[in-house]
Amino acid sequence: MWLDCDDPELNAQHDAQTWRPTDLEQFAAHVRGDNGRHAMLIDCSANDMVASRYSYWLASGLHVVTPNKLASSGPLSRWQAIRAASQHGGRFRYEATVCAGLPVVQTLRDLLDTGDQLLSVEGMFSGTLAWLCCHYDGKRPFSALVREAHALGYTEPDPRDDLSGMDVARKLVILAREAAWPLSLHDVGIESLVPSELAEVPLDEFMARLPELDAPMAARLAEAKAHQGVLRHVASLDRNGRTQVGLQALPSSHPFAHTRLTDNIVQFRTQRYHDNPLLVQGPGAGPEVTAAGIFTDLLRIAEALEVRA
């Protein structure tokens, strides 16, 4: 890490920095300062060790903004400690943990804060899997599309991180906890698109054996087409706490059948929006929209802290 107080003369030079071993508590103390001013940490690390410090930073008065899903979907005790600390210390915002810049968490929060009751959540939470499903029509092998998505940078460096469904499951857990349902990852039924024999092999071997995904996916697509439907990767949570993440064959009339490119779409069914569910849809991946979600959280905290005469 590098603290701007290390050397005033070096601070004036753009090509010189004084580095020291990372100490998260020392770093947080430096950001917080000792003059009583408001201070904020924005964590874009996707690192579990960093996420484990949130409750302590919030309790000390630091505000935290993050797209890091590991805090809000990790151990339930950690999430409870973060919530408790944010009630009496710094403010915690994490809109970009679900669907990047789309206003999904805030929309759910607004519904609940105005007295509505969440009945179910259903959605396509992965831009990568949305792209794959939208492009997979049987004319090209599924493995070819995965390679193309990997080359375009749509997938994680290891495509199994997307194909396993674990990232989607984390987003579902975050929304469930926002609605005060104490779910954890082990409560989510996840259908992985990665065969068990490929789950732990080295990345190079997995990429070489990608065609092993083709036959199972072709069978799923044929089944969907036989019922005049489309294949989509969907996550769902019902009012009884039942969860599911995986491929579904949906009728062509379903709202999820008409998504484009890397679109995410989330459907909230509540007491207020019972017969006609509330939909939030738009690009759910990419640095620009993710940065917008983070910046929105920063502005909301700044607005909440503003002192008015």
PDB file of C-alpha atoms in Angstrom:
ATOM      1  CA  MET A   1       0.000   0.000   0.000  1.00  0.00           C
ATOM      2  CA  TRP A   2       0.979   3.628  -0.364  1.00  0.00           C
ATOM      3  CA  LEU A   3      -0.185   6.385   1.982  1.00  0.00           C
ATOM      4  CA  ASP A   4      -0.009   9.936   0.715  1.00  0.00           C
ATOM      5  CA  CYS A   5       1.432  11.059   4.042  1.00  0.00           C
ATOM      6  CA  ASP A   6       4.571   8.958   3.634  1.00  0.00           C
ATOM      7  CA  ASP A   7       6.758  11.652   2.098  1.00  0.00           C
ATOM      8  CA  PRO A   8       5.535  15.163   1.175  1.00  0.00           C
ATOM      9  CA  GLU A   9       8.303  15.594  -1.396  1.00  0.00           C
ATOM     10  CA  LEU A  10       7.458  12.317  -3.136  1.00  0.00           C
ATOM     11  CA  ASN A  11       3.786  13.240  -3.150  1.00  0.00           C
ATOM     12  CA  ALA A  12       4.550  16.063  -5.563  1.00  0.00           C
ATOM     13  CA  GLN A  13       6.127  13.655  -8.042  1.00  0.00           C
ATOM     14  CA  HIS A  14       3.828  11.597 -10.246  1.00  0.00           C
ATOM     15  CA  ASP A  15       6.408   8.892 -10.935  1.00  0.00           C
ATOM     16  CA  ALA A  16       7.563   8.160  -7.396  1.00  0.00           C
ATOM     17  CA  GLN A  17       5.761   6.357  -4.602  1.00  0.00           C
ATOM     18  CA  THR A  18       6.805   4.910  -1.276  1.00  0.00           C
ATOM     19  CA  TRP A  19       5.369   1.453  -0.792  1.00  0.00           C
ATOM     20  CA  ARG A  20       4.894  -0.460   2.430  1.00  0.00           C
ATOM     21  CA  PRO A  21       3.367  -3.877   3.261  1.00  0.00           C
ATOM     22  CA  THR A  22      -0.413  -3.824   3.278  1.00  0.00           C
ATOM     23  CA  ASP A  23      -2.017  -3.378   6.691  1.00  0.00           C
ATOM     24  CA  LEU A  24      -5.784  -2.983   6.294  1.00  0.00           C
ATOM     25  CA  GLU A  25      -6.310  -1.488   9.737  1.00  0.00           C
ATOM     26  CA  GLN A  26      -3.534   1.056   9.299  1.00  0.00           C
ATOM     27  CA  PHE A  27      -4.898   1.925   5.870  1.00  0.00           C
ATOM     28  CA  ALA A  28      -8.433   2.377   7.258  1.00  0.00           C
ATOM     29  CA  ALA A  29      -7.151   4.501  10.136  1.00  0.00           C
ATOM     30  CA  HIS A  30      -5.297   6.737   7.667  1.00  0.00           C
ATOM     31  CA  VAL A  31      -8.418   7.203   5.543  1.00  0.00           C
ATOM     32  CA  ARG A  32     -10.561   7.884   8.629  1.00  0.00           C
ATOM     33  CA  GLY A  33      -8.130  10.442  10.051  1.00  0.00           C
ATOM     34  CA  ASP A  34      -8.443  12.020  13.472  1.00  0.00           C
ATOM     35  CA  ASN A  35     -10.274  15.256  12.711  1.00  0.00           C
ATOM     36  CA  GLY A  36     -13.842  13.929  12.845  1.00  0.00           C
ATOM     37  CA  ARG A  37     -14.499  14.335   9.129  1.00  0.00           C
ATOM     38  CA  HIS A  38     -16.620  11.873   7.162  1.00  0.00           C
ATOM     39  CA  ALA A  39     -14.544   9.299   5.307  1.00  0.00           C
ATOM     40  CA  MET A  40     -15.385   6.478   2.919  1.00  0.00           C
ATOM     41  CA  LEU A  41     -13.766   3.298   1.668  1.00  0.00           C
ATOM     42  CA  ILE A  42     -14.767   1.928  -1.754  1.00  0.00           C
ATOM     43  CA  ASP A  43     -13.797  -1.731  -2.021  1.00  0.00           C
ATOM     44  CA  CYS A  44     -13.558  -3.083  -5.583  1.00  0.00           C
ATOM     45  CA  SER A  45     -11.248  -5.937  -4.630  1.00  0.00           C
ATOM     46  CA  ALA A  46     -13.616  -8.961  -4.649  1.00  0.00           C
ATOM     47  CA  ASN A  47     -11.430 -10.125  -1.757  1.00  0.00           C
ATOM     48  CA  ASP A  48     -12.829 -12.049   1.212  1.00  0.00           C
ATOM     49  CA  MET A  49     -10.228 -10.761   3.669  1.00  0.00           C
ATOM     50  CA  VAL A  50     -11.177  -7.168   2.858  1.00  0.00           C
ATOM     51  CA  ALA A  51     -14.905  -7.961   3.161  1.00  0.00           C
ATOM     52  CA  SER A  52     -14.306  -9.472   6.599  1.00  0.00           C
ATOM     53  CA  ARG A  53     -13.209  -6.037   7.888  1.00  0.00           C
ATOM     54  CA  TYR A  54     -16.377  -4.142   6.916  1.00  0.00           C
ATOM     55  CA  SER A  55     -18.145  -4.437  10.276  1.00  0.00           C
ATOM     56  CA  TYR A  56     -15.093  -3.056  12.115  1.00  0.00           C
ATOM     57  CA  TRP A  57     -14.689  -0.170   9.685  1.00  0.00           C
ATOM     58  CA  LEU A  58     -18.382   0.697   9.860  1.00  0.00           C
ATOM     59  CA  ALA A  59     -18.344   0.552  13.657  1.00  0.00           C
ATOM     60  CA  SER A  60     -15.446   3.019  13.654  1.00  0.00           C
ATOM     61  CA  GLY A  61     -17.486   5.472  11.569  1.00  0.00           C
ATOM     62  CA  LEU A  62     -16.117   4.762   8.094  1.00  0.00           C
ATOM     63  CA  HIS A  63     -18.658   4.557   5.283  1.00  0.00           C
ATOM     64  CA  VAL A  64     -18.266   1.585   2.935  1.00  0.00           C
ATOM     65  CA  VAL A  65     -19.387   1.267  -0.698  1.00  0.00           C
ATOM     66  CA  THR A  66     -18.695  -1.916  -2.613  1.00  0.00           C
ATOM     67  CA  PRO A  67     -19.523  -4.168  -5.565  1.00  0.00           C
ATOM     68  CA  ASN A  68     -17.881  -7.023  -3.596  1.00  0.00           C
ATOM     69  CA  LYS A  69     -20.529  -9.757  -3.201  1.00  0.00           C
ATOM     70  CA  LEU A  70     -18.523 -11.689  -0.604  1.00  0.00           C
ATOM     71  CA  ALA A  71     -19.688  -9.495   2.282  1.00  0.00           C
ATOM     72  CA  SER A  72     -23.431  -9.543   1.646  1.00  0.00           C
ATOM     73  CA  SER A  73     -23.609 -13.184   0.553  1.00  0.00           C
ATOM     74  CA  GLY A  74     -20.940 -14.678   2.811  1.00  0.00           C
ATOM     75  CA  PRO A  75     -21.436 -16.158   6.296  1.00  0.00           C
ATOM     76  CA  LEU A  76     -24.734 -15.006   7.791  1.00  0.00           C
ATOM     77  CA  SER A  77     -22.985 -13.964  11.023  1.00  0.00           C
ATOM     78  CA  ARG A  78     -20.757 -11.609   9.044  1.00  0.00           C
ATOM     79  CA  TRP A  79     -23.758 -10.062   7.293  1.00  0.00           C
ATOM     80  CA  GLN A  80     -25.558  -9.593  10.621  1.00  0.00           C
ATOM     81  CA  ALA A  81     -22.478  -7.902  12.106  1.00  0.00           C
ATOM     82  CA  ILE A  82     -22.264  -5.567   9.105  1.00  0.00           C
ATOM     83  CA  ARG A  83     -25.924  -4.614   9.397  1.00  0.00           C
ATOM     84  CA  ALA A  84     -25.622  -4.000  13.124  1.00  0.00           C
ATOM     85  CA  ALA A  85     -22.509  -1.848  12.673  1.00  0.00           C
ATOM     86  CA  SER A  86     -24.116   0.196   9.907  1.00  0.00           C
ATOM     87  CA  GLN A  87     -27.099   1.018  12.143  1.00  0.00           C
ATOM     88  CA  HIS A  88     -24.871   2.917  14.594  1.00  0.00           C
ATOM     89  CA  GLY A  89     -21.703   3.713  12.647  1.00  0.00           C
ATOM     90  CA  GLY A  90     -20.821   4.330   9.032  1.00  0.00           C
ATOM     91  CA  ARG A  91     -23.246   3.796   6.171  1.00  0.00           C
ATOM     92  CA  PHE A  92     -23.031   0.680   3.991  1.00  0.00           C
ATOM     93  CA  ARG A  93     -24.196   0.581   0.369  1.00  0.00           C
ATOM     94  CA  TYR A  94     -23.802  -2.222  -2.139  1.00  0.00           C
ATOM     95  CA  GLU A  95     -26.078  -1.591  -5.122  1.00  0.00           C
ATOM     96  CA  ALA A  96     -23.467  -2.842  -7.600  1.00  0.00           C
ATOM     97  CA  THR A  97     -23.342  -6.302  -5.996  1.00  0.00           C
ATOM     98  CA  VAL A  98     -26.514  -7.218  -7.927  1.00  0.00           C
ATOM     99  CA  CYS A  99     -26.771  -6.457 -11.667  1.00  0.00           C
ATOM    100  CA  ALA A 100     -24.028  -3.807 -11.691  1.00  0.00           C
ATOM    101  CA  GLY A 101     -25.602  -0.354 -12.165  1.00  0.00           C
ATOM    102  CA  LEU A 102     -29.252  -1.439 -12.338  1.00  0.00           C
ATOM    103  CA  PRO A 103     -31.323  -0.104  -9.390  1.00  0.00           C
ATOM    104  CA  VAL A 104     -32.247  -3.552  -8.066  1.00  0.00           C
ATOM    105  CA  VAL A 105     -31.285  -3.392  -4.384  1.00  0.00           C
ATOM    106  CA  GLN A 106     -32.625   0.160  -4.034  1.00  0.00           C
ATOM    107  CA  THR A 107     -35.901  -0.761  -5.743  1.00  0.00           C
ATOM    108  CA  LEU A 108     -36.412  -3.655  -3.327  1.00  0.00           C
ATOM    109  CA  ARG A 109     -35.438  -1.422  -0.395  1.00  0.00           C
ATOM    110  CA  ASP A 110     -37.957   1.233  -1.468  1.00  0.00           C
ATOM    111  CA  LEU A 111     -40.731  -1.371  -1.730  1.00  0.00           C
ATOM    112  CA  LEU A 112     -40.040  -2.735   1.728  1.00  0.00           C
ATOM    113  CA  ASP A 113     -39.572   0.672   3.361  1.00  0.00           C
ATOM    114  CA  THR A 114     -42.971   1.797   2.081  1.00  0.00           C
ATOM    115  CA  GLY A 115     -44.735  -1.179   3.627  1.00  0.00           C
ATOM    116  CA  ASP A 116     -44.855  -3.616   0.732  1.00  0.00           C
ATOM    117  CA  GLN A 117     -44.241  -7.332   1.248  1.00  0.00           C
ATOM    118  CA  LEU A 118     -41.985  -9.375  -1.008  1.00  0.00           C
ATOM    119  CA  LEU A 119     -43.630 -12.551  -2.296  1.00  0.00           C
ATOM    120  CA  SER A 120     -41.057 -13.739  -4.818  1.00  0.00           C
ATOM    121  CA  VAL A 121     -38.040 -12.754  -6.874  1.00  0.00           C
ATOM    122  CA  GLU A 122     -37.207 -14.188 -10.258  1.00  0.00           C
ATOM    123  CA  GLY A 123     -34.519 -13.045 -12.616  1.00  0.00           C
ATOM    124  CA  MET A 124     -31.651 -13.448 -15.018  1.00  0.00           C
ATOM    125  CA  PHE A 125     -28.728 -12.220 -12.948  1.00  0.00           C
ATOM    126  CA  SER A 126     -25.763 -13.129 -15.158  1.00  0.00           C
ATOM    127  CA  GLY A 127     -24.887 -11.034 -18.179  1.00  0.00           C
ATOM    128  CA  THR A 128     -22.579 -13.810 -19.369  1.00  0.00           C
ATOM    129  CA  LEU A 129     -25.218 -16.539 -19.186  1.00  0.00           C
ATOM    130  CA  ALA A 130     -27.822 -14.207 -20.694  1.00  0.00           C
ATOM    131  CA  TRP A 131     -25.541 -13.640 -23.693  1.00  0.00           C
ATOM    132  CA  LEU A 132     -24.923 -17.372 -24.083  1.00  0.00           C
ATOM    133  CA  CYS A 133     -28.618 -18.265 -23.869  1.00  0.00           C
ATOM    134  CA  CYS A 134     -29.675 -15.518 -26.280  1.00  0.00           C
ATOM    135  CA  HIS A 135     -27.123 -16.642 -28.881  1.00  0.00           C
ATOM    136  CA  TYR A 136     -27.526 -20.406 -28.460  1.00  0.00           C
ATOM    137  CA  ASP A 137     -29.959 -21.536 -31.145  1.00  0.00           C
ATOM    138  CA  GLY A 138     -28.390 -24.864 -32.074  1.00  0.00           C
ATOM    139  CA  LYS A 139     -26.656 -23.609 -35.213  1.00  0.00           C
ATOM    140  CA  ARG A 140     -23.329 -23.444 -33.397  1.00  0.00           C
ATOM    141  CA  PRO A 141     -22.084 -25.738 -30.612  1.00  0.00           C
ATOM    142  CA  PHE A 142     -22.493 -24.325 -27.115  1.00  0.00           C
ATOM    143  CA  SER A 143     -18.744 -24.750 -26.574  1.00  0.00           C
ATOM    144  CA  ALA A 144     -18.042 -22.433 -29.534  1.00  0.00           C
ATOM    145  CA  LEU A 145     -20.175 -19.735 -27.968  1.00  0.00           C
ATOM    146  CA  VAL A 146     -18.396 -20.128 -24.628  1.00  0.00           C
ATOM    147  CA  ARG A 147     -15.058 -19.694 -26.414  1.00  0.00           C
ATOM    148  CA  GLU A 148     -16.354 -16.590 -28.179  1.00  0.00           C
ATOM    149  CA  ALA A 149     -17.701 -15.092 -24.953  1.00  0.00           C
ATOM    150  CA  HIS A 150     -14.358 -15.837 -23.289  1.00  0.00           C
ATOM    151  CA  ALA A 151     -12.452 -14.145 -26.123  1.00  0.00           C
ATOM    152  CA  LEU A 152     -14.731 -11.097 -25.950  1.00  0.00           C
ATOM    153  CA  GLY A 153     -14.129 -10.761 -22.203  1.00  0.00           C
ATOM    154  CA  TYR A 154     -17.746 -11.479 -21.273  1.00  0.00           C
ATOM    155  CA  THR A 155     -16.836 -14.411 -19.045  1.00  0.00           C
ATOM    156  CA  GLU A 156     -14.614 -14.524 -16.000  1.00  0.00           C
ATOM    157  CA  PRO A 157     -11.021 -15.616 -16.756  1.00  0.00           C
ATOM    158  CA  ASP A 158     -12.206 -19.096 -15.796  1.00  0.00           C
ATOM    159  CA  PRO A 159     -15.630 -19.531 -17.482  1.00  0.00           C
ATOM    160  CA  ARG A 160     -16.591 -22.052 -14.824  1.00  0.00           C
ATOM    161  CA  ASP A 161     -17.099 -19.162 -12.419  1.00  0.00           C
ATOM    162  CA  ASP A 162     -20.045 -18.147 -14.624  1.00  0.00           C
ATOM    163  CA  LEU A 163     -21.227 -21.582 -15.754  1.00  0.00           C
ATOM    164  CA  SER A 164     -21.355 -22.982 -12.215  1.00  0.00           C
ATOM    165  CA  GLY A 165     -24.170 -20.600 -11.216  1.00  0.00           C
ATOM    166  CA  MET A 166     -22.433 -19.675  -7.957  1.00  0.00           C
ATOM    167  CA  ASP A 167     -22.159 -15.981  -8.833  1.00  0.00           C
ATOM    168  CA  VAL A 168     -25.903 -15.890  -9.572  1.00  0.00           C
ATOM    169  CA  ALA A 169     -26.647 -17.679  -6.300  1.00  0.00           C
ATOM    170  CA  ARG A 170     -24.744 -15.000  -4.379  1.00  0.00           C
ATOM    171  CA  LYS A 171     -26.919 -12.283  -5.913  1.00  0.00           C
ATOM    172  CA  LEU A 172     -30.074 -14.187  -4.978  1.00  0.00           C
ATOM    173  CA  VAL A 173     -28.850 -14.510  -1.375  1.00  0.00           C
ATOM    174  CA  ILE A 174     -28.156 -10.756  -1.228  1.00  0.00           C
ATOM    175  CA  LEU A 175     -31.731  -9.934  -2.271  1.00  0.00           C
ATOM    176  CA  ALA A 176     -33.186 -12.491   0.122  1.00  0.00           C
ATOM    177  CA  ARG A 177     -31.255 -11.024   3.037  1.00  0.00           C
ATOM    178  CA  GLU A 178     -32.343  -7.526   2.022  1.00  0.00           C
ATOM    179  CA  ALA A 179     -35.899  -8.770   2.534  1.00  0.00           C
ATOM    180  CA  ALA A 180     -34.928 -10.154   5.980  1.00  0.00           C
ATOM    181  CA  TRP A 181     -34.922 -13.795   4.867  1.00  0.00           C
ATOM    182  CA  PRO A 182     -31.837 -15.345   6.524  1.00  0.00           C
ATOM    183  CA  LEU A 183     -30.668 -17.398   3.555  1.00  0.00           C
ATOM    184  CA  SER A 184     -27.148 -18.673   2.968  1.00  0.00           C
ATOM    185  CA  LEU A 185     -25.479 -20.112  -0.108  1.00  0.00           C
ATOM    186  CA  HIS A 186     -25.955 -23.671   1.099  1.00  0.00           C
ATOM    187  CA  ASP A 187     -29.721 -23.062   1.063  1.00  0.00           C
ATOM    188  CA  VAL A 188     -29.728 -22.379  -2.696  1.00  0.00           C
ATOM    189  CA  GLY A 189     -30.359 -25.192  -5.150  1.00  0.00           C
ATOM    190  CA  ILE A 190     -27.784 -24.635  -7.877  1.00  0.00           C
ATOM    191  CA  GLU A 191     -27.664 -26.447 -11.205  1.00  0.00           C
ATOM    192  CA  SER A 192     -24.142 -26.140 -12.573  1.00  0.00           C
ATOM    193  CA  LEU A 193     -23.601 -26.288 -16.317  1.00  0.00           C
ATOM    194  CA  VAL A 194     -20.131 -27.717 -15.657  1.00  0.00           C
ATOM    195  CA  PRO A 195     -19.969 -31.540 -15.501  1.00  0.00           C
ATOM    196  CA  SER A 196     -18.616 -32.739 -12.159  1.00  0.00           C
ATOM    197  CA  GLU A 197     -15.606 -34.370 -13.855  1.00  0.00           C
ATOM    198  CA  LEU A 198     -14.547 -30.958 -15.213  1.00  0.00           C
ATOM    199  CA  ALA A 199     -15.165 -28.904 -12.088  1.00  0.00           C
ATOM    200  CA  GLU A 200     -11.673 -29.245 -10.604  1.00  0.00           C
ATOM    201  CA  VAL A 201      -9.410 -29.820 -13.608  1.00  0.00           C
ATOM    202  CA  PRO A 202      -6.853 -27.151 -14.626  1.00  0.00           C
ATOM    203  CA  LEU A 203      -8.251 -24.303 -16.716  1.00  0.00           C
ATOM    204  CA  ASP A 204      -6.336 -25.297 -19.852  1.00  0.00           C
ATOM    205  CA  GLU A 205      -7.757 -28.818 -19.665  1.00  0.00           C
ATOM    206  CA  PHE A 206     -11.269 -27.492 -19.083  1.00  0.00           C
ATOM    207  CA  MET A 207     -11.053 -25.256 -22.142  1.00  0.00           C
ATOM    208  CA  ALA A 208      -9.764 -28.161 -24.219  1.00  0.00           C
ATOM    209  CA  ARG A 209     -12.664 -30.348 -23.069  1.00  0.00           C
ATOM    210  CA  LEU A 210     -15.376 -27.709 -23.557  1.00  0.00           C
ATOM    211  CA  PRO A 211     -17.102 -29.810 -26.277  1.00  0.00           C
ATOM    212  CA  GLU A 212     -18.207 -32.190 -23.521  1.00  0.00           C
ATOM    213  CA  LEU A 213     -20.833 -29.555 -22.673  1.00  0.00           C
ATOM    214  CA  ASP A 214     -22.333 -29.670 -26.168  1.00  0.00           C
ATOM    215  CA  ALA A 215     -24.478 -32.808 -26.017  1.00  0.00           C
ATOM    216  CA  PRO A 216     -26.213 -32.009 -22.689  1.00  0.00           C
ATOM    217  CA  MET A 217     -26.903 -28.430 -23.803  1.00  0.00           C
ATOM    218  CA  ALA A 218     -28.215 -29.564 -27.196  1.00  0.00           C
ATOM    219  CA  ALA A 219     -30.645 -31.881 -25.431  1.00  0.00           C
ATOM    220  CA  ARG A 220     -31.889 -29.063 -23.185  1.00  0.00           C
ATOM    221  CA  LEU A 221     -32.357 -26.757 -26.164  1.00  0.00           C
ATOM    222  CA  ALA A 222     -34.242 -29.411 -28.120  1.00  0.00           C
ATOM    223  CA  GLU A 223     -36.572 -29.946 -25.156  1.00  0.00           C
ATOM    224  CA  ALA A 224     -37.304 -26.219 -24.934  1.00  0.00           C
ATOM    225  CA  LYS A 225     -37.946 -25.947 -28.674  1.00  0.00           C
ATOM    226  CA  ALA A 226     -40.265 -28.968 -28.562  1.00  0.00           C
ATOM    227  CA  HIS A 227     -42.541 -26.909 -26.308  1.00  0.00           C
ATOM    228  CA  GLN A 228     -42.164 -23.750 -28.472  1.00  0.00           C
ATOM    229  CA  GLY A 229     -40.056 -22.211 -25.729  1.00  0.00           C
ATOM    230  CA  VAL A 230     -36.622 -20.698 -25.172  1.00  0.00           C
ATOM    231  CA  LEU A 231     -33.770 -21.644 -22.882  1.00  0.00           C
ATOM    232  CA  ARG A 232     -32.826 -19.128 -20.190  1.00  0.00           C
ATOM    233  CA  HIS A 233     -30.673 -19.158 -17.047  1.00  0.00           C
ATOM    234  CA  VAL A 234     -32.983 -18.137 -14.205  1.00  0.00           C
ATOM    235  CA  ALA A 235     -32.717 -17.670 -10.452  1.00  0.00           C
ATOM    236  CA  SER A 236     -35.844 -17.719  -8.312  1.00  0.00           C
ATOM    237  CA  LEU A 237     -36.882 -17.268  -4.690  1.00  0.00           C
ATOM    238  CA  ASP A 238     -40.451 -17.851  -3.553  1.00  0.00           C
ATOM    239  CA  ARG A 239     -42.381 -16.719  -0.479  1.00  0.00           C
ATOM    240  CA  ASN A 240     -41.565 -19.987   1.339  1.00  0.00           C
ATOM    241  CA  GLY A 241     -37.831 -19.443   0.985  1.00  0.00           C
ATOM    242  CA  ARG A 242     -37.373 -22.044  -1.750  1.00  0.00           C
ATOM    243  CA  THR A 243     -34.589 -21.120  -4.157  1.00  0.00           C
ATOM    244  CA  GLN A 244     -33.381 -22.404  -7.501  1.00  0.00           C
ATOM    245  CA  VAL A 245     -30.636 -21.408  -9.918  1.00  0.00           C
ATOM    246  CA  GLY A 246     -30.313 -23.060 -13.322  1.00  0.00           C
ATOM    247  CA  LEU A 247     -31.554 -23.440 -16.873  1.00  0.00           C
ATOM    248  CA  GLN A 248     -35.273 -23.205 -17.533  1.00  0.00           C
ATOM    249  CA  ALA A 249     -37.373 -23.678 -20.645  1.00  0.00           C
ATOM    250  CA  LEU A 250     -39.657 -20.641 -20.775  1.00  0.00           C
ATOM    251  CA  PRO A 251     -42.597 -19.933 -23.077  1.00  0.00           C
ATOM    252  CA  SER A 252     -41.920 -17.400 -25.813  1.00  0.00           C
ATOM    253  CA  SER A 253     -44.457 -15.076 -24.151  1.00  0.00           C
ATOM    254  CA  HIS A 254     -42.405 -14.860 -20.946  1.00  0.00           C
ATOM    255  CA  PRO A 255     -40.725 -11.456 -20.287  1.00  0.00           C
ATOM    256  CA  PHE A 256     -37.362 -13.204 -19.943  1.00  0.00           C
ATOM    257  CA  ALA A 257     -37.641 -14.569 -23.502  1.00  0.00           C
ATOM    258  CA  HIS A 258     -37.089 -11.109 -24.989  1.00  0.00           C
ATOM    259  CA  THR A 259     -33.854  -9.992 -23.294  1.00  0.00           C
ATOM    260  CA  ARG A 260     -30.968  -8.763 -25.450  1.00  0.00           C
ATOM    261  CA  LEU A 261     -27.206  -9.224 -25.332  1.00  0.00           C
ATOM    262  CA  THR A 262     -25.988  -9.111 -21.715  1.00  0.00           C
ATOM    263  CA  ASP A 263     -29.265  -7.827 -20.268  1.00  0.00           C
ATOM    264  CA  ASN A 264     -30.158  -8.661 -16.691  1.00  0.00           C
ATOM    265  CA  ILE A 265     -33.805  -8.688 -15.708  1.00  0.00           C
ATOM    266  CA  VAL A 266     -35.338  -8.950 -12.249  1.00  0.00           C
ATOM    267  CA  GLN A 267     -39.022  -9.504 -11.520  1.00  0.00           C
ATOM    268  CA  PHE A 268     -40.400  -8.559  -8.090  1.00  0.00           C
ATOM    269  CA  ARG A 269     -43.778  -9.945  -7.131  1.00  0.00           C
ATOM    270  CA  THR A 270     -45.120  -8.227  -4.008  1.00  0.00           C
ATOM    271  CA  GLN A 271     -48.431  -7.561  -2.313  1.00  0.00           C
ATOM    272  CA  ARG A 272     -48.562  -4.276  -4.196  1.00  0.00           C
ATOM    273  CA  TYR A 273     -47.292  -5.699  -7.493  1.00  0.00           C
ATOM    274  CA  HIS A 274     -49.033  -9.051  -7.303  1.00  0.00           C
ATOM    275  CA  ASP A 275     -50.906  -9.479 -10.581  1.00  0.00           C
ATOM    276  CA  ASN A 276     -48.529  -7.326 -12.630  1.00  0.00           C
ATOM    277  CA  PRO A 277     -44.979  -7.827 -11.268  1.00  0.00           C
ATOM    278  CA  LEU A 278     -42.432  -5.020 -11.193  1.00  0.00           C
ATOM    279  CA  LEU A 279     -39.569  -5.494 -13.689  1.00  0.00           C
ATOM    280  CA  VAL A 280     -36.083  -3.968 -13.691  1.00  0.00           C
ATOM    281  CA  GLN A 281     -34.123  -4.627 -16.897  1.00  0.00           C
ATOM    282  CA  GLY A 282     -30.943  -3.423 -18.565  1.00  0.00           C
ATOM    283  CA  PRO A 283     -27.229  -4.133 -19.018  1.00  0.00           C
ATOM    284  CA  GLY A 284     -25.998  -6.001 -15.967  1.00  0.00           C
ATOM    285  CA  ALA A 285     -22.304  -6.236 -16.697  1.00  0.00           C
ATOM    286  CA  GLY A 286     -19.415  -4.027 -17.731  1.00  0.00           C
ATOM    287  CA  PRO A 287     -17.078  -1.527 -16.074  1.00  0.00           C
ATOM    288  CA  GLU A 288     -19.068   1.581 -17.029  1.00  0.00           C
ATOM    289  CA  VAL A 289     -22.406   0.473 -15.578  1.00  0.00           C
ATOM    290  CA  THR A 290     -20.731  -1.031 -12.503  1.00  0.00           C
ATOM    291  CA  ALA A 291     -18.874   2.215 -11.880  1.00  0.00           C
ATOM    292  CA  ALA A 292     -22.163   4.084 -12.229  1.00  0.00           C
ATOM    293  CA  GLY A 293     -23.723   1.891  -9.542  1.00  0.00           C
ATOM    294  CA  ILE A 294     -20.814   2.572  -7.198  1.00  0.00           C
ATOM    295  CA  PHE A 295     -20.913   6.298  -7.866  1.00  0.00           C
ATOM    296  CA  THR A 296     -24.672   6.358  -7.230  1.00  0.00           C
ATOM    297  CA  ASP A 297     -24.077   4.810  -3.799  1.00  0.00           C
ATOM    298  CA  LEU A 298     -21.408   7.417  -3.066  1.00  0.00           C
ATOM    299  CA  LEU A 299     -23.808  10.234  -4.005  1.00  0.00           C
ATOM    300  CA  ARG A 300     -26.617   8.783  -1.870  1.00  0.00           C
ATOM    301  CA  ILE A 301     -24.366   8.684   1.182  1.00  0.00           C
ATOM    302  CA  ALA A 302     -23.100  12.198   0.515  1.00  0.00           C
ATOM    303  CA  GLU A 303     -26.665  13.466   0.134  1.00  0.00           C
ATOM    304  CA  ALA A 304     -27.753  11.767   3.359  1.00  0.00           C
ATOM    305  CA  LEU A 305     -24.865  13.364   5.270  1.00  0.00           C
ATOM    306  CA  GLU A 306     -25.348  16.885   3.925  1.00  0.00           C
ATOM    307  CA  VAL A 307     -25.922  19.484   6.606  1.00  0.00           C
ATOM    308  CA  ARG A 308     -28.611  21.939   5.637  1.00  0.00           C
ATOM    309  CA  ALA A 309     -28.963  25.377   7.182  1.00  0.00           C
TER     310      ALA A 309
END
